[in-house]
Coordinates of C-alpha atoms in Angstrom, one line a residue:
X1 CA 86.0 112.0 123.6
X2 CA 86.8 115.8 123.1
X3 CA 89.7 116.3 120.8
X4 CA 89.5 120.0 120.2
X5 CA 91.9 121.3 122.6
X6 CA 94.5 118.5 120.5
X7 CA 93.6 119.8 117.3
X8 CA 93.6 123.1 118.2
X9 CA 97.0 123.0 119.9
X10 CA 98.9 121.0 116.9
X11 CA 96.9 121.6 113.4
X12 CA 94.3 119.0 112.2
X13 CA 97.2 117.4 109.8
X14 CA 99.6 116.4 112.8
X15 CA 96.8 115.1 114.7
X16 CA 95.7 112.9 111.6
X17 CA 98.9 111.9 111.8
X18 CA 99.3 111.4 115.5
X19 CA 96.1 109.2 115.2
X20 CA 97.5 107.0 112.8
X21 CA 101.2 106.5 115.2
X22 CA 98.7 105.9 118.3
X23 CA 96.8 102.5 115.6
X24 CA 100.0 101.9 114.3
X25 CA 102.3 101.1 117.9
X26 CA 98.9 99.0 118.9
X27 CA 99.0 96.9 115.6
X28 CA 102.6 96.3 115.4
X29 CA 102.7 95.4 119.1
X30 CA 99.5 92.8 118.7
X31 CA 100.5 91.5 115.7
X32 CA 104.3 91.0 116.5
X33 CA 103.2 89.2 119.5
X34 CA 100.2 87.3 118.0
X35 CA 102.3 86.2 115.0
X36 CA 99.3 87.2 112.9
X37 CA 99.4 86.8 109.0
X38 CA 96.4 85.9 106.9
X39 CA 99.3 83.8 104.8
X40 CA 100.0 81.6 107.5
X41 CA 96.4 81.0 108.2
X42 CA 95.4 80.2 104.6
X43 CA 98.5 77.9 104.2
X44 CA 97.6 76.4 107.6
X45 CA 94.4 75.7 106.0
X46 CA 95.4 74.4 102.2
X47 CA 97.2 71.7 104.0
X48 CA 94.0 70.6 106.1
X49 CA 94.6 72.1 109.4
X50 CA 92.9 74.0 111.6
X51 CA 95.9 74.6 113.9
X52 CA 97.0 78.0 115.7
X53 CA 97.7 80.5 112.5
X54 CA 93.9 79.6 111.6
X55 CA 93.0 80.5 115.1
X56 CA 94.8 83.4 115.5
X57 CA 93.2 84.9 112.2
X58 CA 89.9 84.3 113.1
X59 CA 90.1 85.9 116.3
X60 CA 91.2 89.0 115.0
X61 CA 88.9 88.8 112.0
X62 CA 86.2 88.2 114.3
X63 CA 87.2 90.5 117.3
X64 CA 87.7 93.9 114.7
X65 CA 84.0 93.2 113.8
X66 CA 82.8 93.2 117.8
X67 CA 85.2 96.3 118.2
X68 CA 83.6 97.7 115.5
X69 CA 80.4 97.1 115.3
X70 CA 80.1 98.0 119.4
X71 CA 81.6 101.2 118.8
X72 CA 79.2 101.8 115.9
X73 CA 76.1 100.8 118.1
X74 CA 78.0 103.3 121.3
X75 CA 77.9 106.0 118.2
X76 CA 81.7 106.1 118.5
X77 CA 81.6 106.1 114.6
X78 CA 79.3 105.9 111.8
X79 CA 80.5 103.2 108.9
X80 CA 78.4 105.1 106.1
X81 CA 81.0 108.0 106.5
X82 CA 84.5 105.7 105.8
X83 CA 86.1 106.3 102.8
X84 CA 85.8 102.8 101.7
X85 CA 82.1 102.8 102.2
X86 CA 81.4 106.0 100.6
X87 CA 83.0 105.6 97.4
X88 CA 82.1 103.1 94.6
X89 CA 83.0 99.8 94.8
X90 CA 84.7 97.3 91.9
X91 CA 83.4 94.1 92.3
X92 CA 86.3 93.2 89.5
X93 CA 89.0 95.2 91.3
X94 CA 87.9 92.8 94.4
X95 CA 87.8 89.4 92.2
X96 CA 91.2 89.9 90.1
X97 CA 93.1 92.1 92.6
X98 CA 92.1 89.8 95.8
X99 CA 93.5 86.7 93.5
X100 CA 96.8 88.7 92.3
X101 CA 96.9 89.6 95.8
X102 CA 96.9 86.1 97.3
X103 CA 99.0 84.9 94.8
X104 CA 101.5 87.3 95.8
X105 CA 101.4 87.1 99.8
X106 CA 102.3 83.1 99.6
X107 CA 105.0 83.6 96.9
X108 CA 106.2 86.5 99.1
X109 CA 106.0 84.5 102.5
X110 CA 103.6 87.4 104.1
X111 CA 100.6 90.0 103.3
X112 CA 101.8 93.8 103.2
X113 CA 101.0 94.0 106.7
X114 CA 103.2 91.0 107.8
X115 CA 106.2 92.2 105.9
X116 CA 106.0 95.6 107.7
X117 CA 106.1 93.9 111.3
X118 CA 109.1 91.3 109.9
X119 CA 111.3 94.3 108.8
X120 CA 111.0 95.7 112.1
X121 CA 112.1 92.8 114.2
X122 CA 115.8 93.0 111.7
X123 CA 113.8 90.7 108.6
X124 CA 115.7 91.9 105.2
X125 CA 113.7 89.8 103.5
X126 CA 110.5 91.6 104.2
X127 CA 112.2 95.1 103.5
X128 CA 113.1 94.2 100.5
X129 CA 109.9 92.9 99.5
X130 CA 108.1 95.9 101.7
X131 CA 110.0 98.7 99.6
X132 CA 109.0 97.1 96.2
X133 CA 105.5 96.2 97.6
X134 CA 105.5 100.5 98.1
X135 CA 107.0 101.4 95.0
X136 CA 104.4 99.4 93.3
X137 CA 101.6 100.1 95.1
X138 CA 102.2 104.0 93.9
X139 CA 103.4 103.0 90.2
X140 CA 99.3 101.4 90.4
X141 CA 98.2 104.6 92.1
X142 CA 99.7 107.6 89.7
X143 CA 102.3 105.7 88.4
X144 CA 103.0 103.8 84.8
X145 CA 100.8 100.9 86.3
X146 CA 97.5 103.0 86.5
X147 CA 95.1 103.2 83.5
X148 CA 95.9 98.9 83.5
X149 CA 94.6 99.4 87.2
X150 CA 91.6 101.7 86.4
X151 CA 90.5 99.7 83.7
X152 CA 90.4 96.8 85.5
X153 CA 88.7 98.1 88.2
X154 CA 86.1 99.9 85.8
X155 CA 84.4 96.5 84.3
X156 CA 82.1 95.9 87.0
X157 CA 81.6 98.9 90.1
X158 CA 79.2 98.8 92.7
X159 CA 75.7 101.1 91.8
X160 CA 74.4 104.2 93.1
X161 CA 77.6 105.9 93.8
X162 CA 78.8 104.2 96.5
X163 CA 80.5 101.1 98.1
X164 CA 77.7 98.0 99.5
X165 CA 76.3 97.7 103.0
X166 CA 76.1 94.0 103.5
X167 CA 73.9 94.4 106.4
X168 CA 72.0 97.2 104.8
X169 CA 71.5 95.0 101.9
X170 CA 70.3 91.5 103.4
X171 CA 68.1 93.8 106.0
X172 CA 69.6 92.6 108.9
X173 CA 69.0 94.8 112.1
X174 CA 72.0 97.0 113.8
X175 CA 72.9 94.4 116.1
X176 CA 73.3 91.6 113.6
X177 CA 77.1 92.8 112.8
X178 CA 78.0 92.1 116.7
X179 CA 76.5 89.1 116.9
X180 CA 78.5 87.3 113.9
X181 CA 81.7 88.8 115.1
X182 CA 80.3 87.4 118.8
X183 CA 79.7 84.0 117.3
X184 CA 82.8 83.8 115.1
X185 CA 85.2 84.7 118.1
X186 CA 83.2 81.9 119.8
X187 CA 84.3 79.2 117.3
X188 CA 88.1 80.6 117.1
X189 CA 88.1 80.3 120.7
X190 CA 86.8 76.7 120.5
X191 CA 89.6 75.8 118.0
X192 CA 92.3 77.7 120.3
X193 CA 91.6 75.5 123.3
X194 CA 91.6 72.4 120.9
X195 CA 94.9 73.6 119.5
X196 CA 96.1 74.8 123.3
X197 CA 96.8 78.1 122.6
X198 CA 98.0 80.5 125.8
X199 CA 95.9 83.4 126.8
X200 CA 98.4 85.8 125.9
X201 CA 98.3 84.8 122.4
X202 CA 94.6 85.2 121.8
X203 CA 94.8 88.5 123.9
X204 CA 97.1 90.0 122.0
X205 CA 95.6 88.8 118.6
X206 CA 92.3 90.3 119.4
X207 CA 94.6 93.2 120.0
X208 CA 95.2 93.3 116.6
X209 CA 91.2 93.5 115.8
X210 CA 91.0 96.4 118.4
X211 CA 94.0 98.4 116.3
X212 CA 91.3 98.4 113.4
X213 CA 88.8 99.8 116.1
X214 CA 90.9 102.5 117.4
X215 CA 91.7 103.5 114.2
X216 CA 88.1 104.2 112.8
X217 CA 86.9 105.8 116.1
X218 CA 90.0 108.2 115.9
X219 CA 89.4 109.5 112.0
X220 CA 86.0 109.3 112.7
X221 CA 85.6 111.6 116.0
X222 CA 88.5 113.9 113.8
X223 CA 86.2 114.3 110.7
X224 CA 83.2 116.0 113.6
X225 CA 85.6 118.3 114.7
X226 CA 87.4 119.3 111.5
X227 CA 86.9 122.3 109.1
X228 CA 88.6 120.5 106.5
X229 CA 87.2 116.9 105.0
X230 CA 88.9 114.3 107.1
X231 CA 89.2 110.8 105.6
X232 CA 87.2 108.2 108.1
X233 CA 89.6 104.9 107.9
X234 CA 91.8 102.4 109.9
X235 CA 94.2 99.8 109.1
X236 CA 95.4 99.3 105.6
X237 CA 98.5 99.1 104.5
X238 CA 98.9 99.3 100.2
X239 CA 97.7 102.8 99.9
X240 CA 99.4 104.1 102.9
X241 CA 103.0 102.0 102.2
X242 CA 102.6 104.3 98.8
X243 CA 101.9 107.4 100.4
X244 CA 104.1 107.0 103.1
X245 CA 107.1 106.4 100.2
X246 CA 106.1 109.7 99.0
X247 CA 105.9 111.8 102.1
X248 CA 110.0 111.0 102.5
X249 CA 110.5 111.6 98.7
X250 CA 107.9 114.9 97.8
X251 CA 108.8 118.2 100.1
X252 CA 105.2 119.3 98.8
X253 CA 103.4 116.3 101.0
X254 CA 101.5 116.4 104.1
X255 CA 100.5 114.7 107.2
X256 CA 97.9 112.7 107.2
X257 CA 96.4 109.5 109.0
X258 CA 98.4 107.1 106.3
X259 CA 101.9 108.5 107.2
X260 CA 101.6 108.4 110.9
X261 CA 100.2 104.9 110.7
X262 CA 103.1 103.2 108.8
X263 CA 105.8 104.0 111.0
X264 CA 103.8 103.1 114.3
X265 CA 103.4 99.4 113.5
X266 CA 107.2 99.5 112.4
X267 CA 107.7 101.0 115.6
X268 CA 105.4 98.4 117.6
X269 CA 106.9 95.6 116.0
X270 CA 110.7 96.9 117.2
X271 CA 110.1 97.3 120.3
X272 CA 107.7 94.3 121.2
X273 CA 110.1 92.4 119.7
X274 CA 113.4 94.3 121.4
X275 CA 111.4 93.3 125.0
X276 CA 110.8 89.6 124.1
X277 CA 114.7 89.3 122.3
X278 CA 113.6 88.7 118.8
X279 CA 115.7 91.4 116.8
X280 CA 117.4 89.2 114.4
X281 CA 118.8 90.0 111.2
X282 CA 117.9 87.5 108.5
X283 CA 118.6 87.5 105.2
X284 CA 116.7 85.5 101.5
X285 CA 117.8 82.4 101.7
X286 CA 119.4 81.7 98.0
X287 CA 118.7 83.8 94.8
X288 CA 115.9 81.5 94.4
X289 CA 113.9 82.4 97.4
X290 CA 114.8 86.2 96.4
X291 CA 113.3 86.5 92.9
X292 CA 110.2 84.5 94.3
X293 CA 109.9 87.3 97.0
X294 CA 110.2 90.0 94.6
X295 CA 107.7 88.8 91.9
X296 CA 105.4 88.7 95.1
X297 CA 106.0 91.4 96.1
X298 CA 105.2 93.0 93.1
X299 CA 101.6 90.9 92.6
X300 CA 100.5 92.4 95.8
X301 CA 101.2 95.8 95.0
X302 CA 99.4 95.8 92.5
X303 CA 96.8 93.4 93.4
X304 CA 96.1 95.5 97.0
X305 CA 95.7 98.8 94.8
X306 CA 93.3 97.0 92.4
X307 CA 91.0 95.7 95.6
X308 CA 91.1 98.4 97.5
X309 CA 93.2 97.6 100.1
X310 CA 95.6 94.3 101.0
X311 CA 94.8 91.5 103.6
X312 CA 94.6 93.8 106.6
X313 CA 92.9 96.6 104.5
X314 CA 90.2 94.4 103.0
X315 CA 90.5 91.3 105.1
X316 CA 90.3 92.8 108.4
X317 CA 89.3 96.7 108.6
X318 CA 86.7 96.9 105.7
X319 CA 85.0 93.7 106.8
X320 CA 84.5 94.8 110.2
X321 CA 81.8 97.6 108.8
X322 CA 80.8 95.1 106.2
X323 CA 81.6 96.0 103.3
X324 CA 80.9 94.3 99.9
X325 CA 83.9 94.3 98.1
X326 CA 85.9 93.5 100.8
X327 CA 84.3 90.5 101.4
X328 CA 84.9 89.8 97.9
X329 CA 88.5 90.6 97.7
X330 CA 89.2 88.6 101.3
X331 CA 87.6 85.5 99.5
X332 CA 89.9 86.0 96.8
X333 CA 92.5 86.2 98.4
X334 CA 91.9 83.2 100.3
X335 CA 91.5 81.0 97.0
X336 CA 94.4 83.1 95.2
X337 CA 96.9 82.3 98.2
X338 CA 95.5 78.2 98.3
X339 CA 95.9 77.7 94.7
X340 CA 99.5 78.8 95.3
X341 CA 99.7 76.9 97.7
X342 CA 98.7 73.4 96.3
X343 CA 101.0 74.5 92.6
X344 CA 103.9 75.6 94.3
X345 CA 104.8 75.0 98.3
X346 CA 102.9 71.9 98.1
X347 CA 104.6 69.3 95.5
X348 CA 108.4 71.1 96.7
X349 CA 107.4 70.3 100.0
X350 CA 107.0 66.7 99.0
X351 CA 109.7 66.4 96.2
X352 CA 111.9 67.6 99.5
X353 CA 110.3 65.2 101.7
X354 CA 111.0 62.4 99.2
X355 CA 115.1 63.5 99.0
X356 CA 115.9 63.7 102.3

């Protein structure tokens, strides 16, 4: 794929940025259409199903590794050069941020990345909850929130500089990435024809896993090209929510990958859900429901900046290329959004159950 002329004719910056608008209109279409959330899945999953939020999650968990990991074996892109790989880990940041993190996404009713496509189908809920997920996110960045965030993530790092190869690690050949993704999307297939999912739903949630594809090939074939360092990423949404915030508010800020990438999958989601009729506005539903938002809101800020990304970040883009922490901070966040689940939803679900 030759890029050159592209770059050449609009500046590397607007083409960084034009890469991230081209993932971000394929992720908020898939994931609008797919109703993807990690929440939904884990919930799904607290409560002893293995129904279609479950299914839905594992294809695009599964398909962003065959994406991946194909496009890595094609040399479309090289793992070992993404900005999560190439940087040290924190194994702590993972543990305590992936937990704060899940905590947050179920009290919130969505990850980061789920709030973003609500807001655009008319949810006011989720941009509430989105703008203070933002203005967190940076206040854990630069903000008032950071040395708590640094020293957290400084108890336990990752050796040698640099994030873990899970594959590298274990010694397992090239190929061995495909074949779990392969095998994984064989099982969430098995449990979508049990649950009788339609086609289009599984098409357009391994849609979702090709977003995280498109996304590192793009940066990737960028960073060749470029005179300046490029950042190799995809889909994530906590550092990029902050960035974005501060590209409207600082004159001084410029394009980048992050800042096209937010707006895309607003724009995806609005008009996926324009063509199917789902614009709706919808408001909290009692002061309640709005405070428990908020608070969530707030814990996956600052949880997703601790971790290194949220549950699309982590959960989805950084395990495609296998990367240790994320594997970490995805677990987390899993037990982190199932404890909630069993404390809170759980015994109000049944005390509601048992007055009506």
């Amino acid at each position: 794929m030759d890029i050159v002329p592209l770059v050449d004719r609009i500046g590397e910056h607007p083409t960084s940025a034009l890469f991230g608008l081209l993932t971000g209109i394929i992720f908020g279409v898939a994931a609008q259409r797919s109703a993807f959330c990690l929440r939904a899945a884990t919930v799904e999953f607290a409560r002893g199903r293995m129904g279609a939020r479950v299914s839905v999650w594992l294809l695009t968990f599964s398909t962003a590794a065959v994406w991946v990991q194909g496009a890595q074996l094609l040399g479309l892109m090289d793992s070992s050069e993404a900005r999560i790989m190439a940087v040290p880990g924190t194994w702590s940041g993972a543990i305590i941020g992936g937990l704060l993190f899940g905590v947050g996404m179920v009290l919130a009713r969505g990850c980061s990345g789920r709030l973003l496509v609500l807001a655009a189908t008319g949810n006011l809920r989720s941009v509430v909850s989105g703008l203070i997920f933002a203005v967190v996110a940076q206040m854990s960045l630069h903000g008032w929130m950071a040395p708590l965030r640094d020293w957290l993530a400084r108890l336990w790092v990752t050796e040698g500089g640099r994030n873990v190869n899970l594959l590298e690690t274990l010694n397992l050949p090239a190929q061995s990435g495909l074949v779990f993704g392969l095998a994984v999307a064989g099982f969430a297939l098995y449990i979508s024809l049990r649950n009788r999912i339609g086609a289009r739903t599984l098409i357009f949630a391994s849609g979702v896993g090709f977003a995280v594809a498109v996304g590192w090939v793009l940066t990737y074939s960028l960073s060749l090209v470029s005179f300046e360092p490029v950042t190799v990423t995809s889909a994530t949404f906590t550092g990029p929510s902050a960035n974005t915030l501060m590209f409207f508010l600082d004159r001084q800020a410029v394009l980048e990958f992050d800042v096209g990438l937010v707006p895309g999958v607003f724009i995806g989601a609005f008009l996926s859900a324009a063509l199917v009729g789902e614009l709706k506005f919808q408001g909290f539903d009692g002061e309640s429901n709005m405070r428990r938002s908020m608070f969530g809101a707030v814990l996956m800020g600052f949880g997703g900046m601790l971790a290194g990304g949220c549950a699309i970040g982590n959960g989805v883009t950084g395990t495609s290329i296998f990367t240790g922490t994320s594997w970490v901070a995805l677990f987390c966040m899993w037990i982190g959004a199932m404890l909630t689940d069993f404390i809170v939803d759980q015994p109000a679900l049944r005390r509601a159950t048992a007055n009506a």
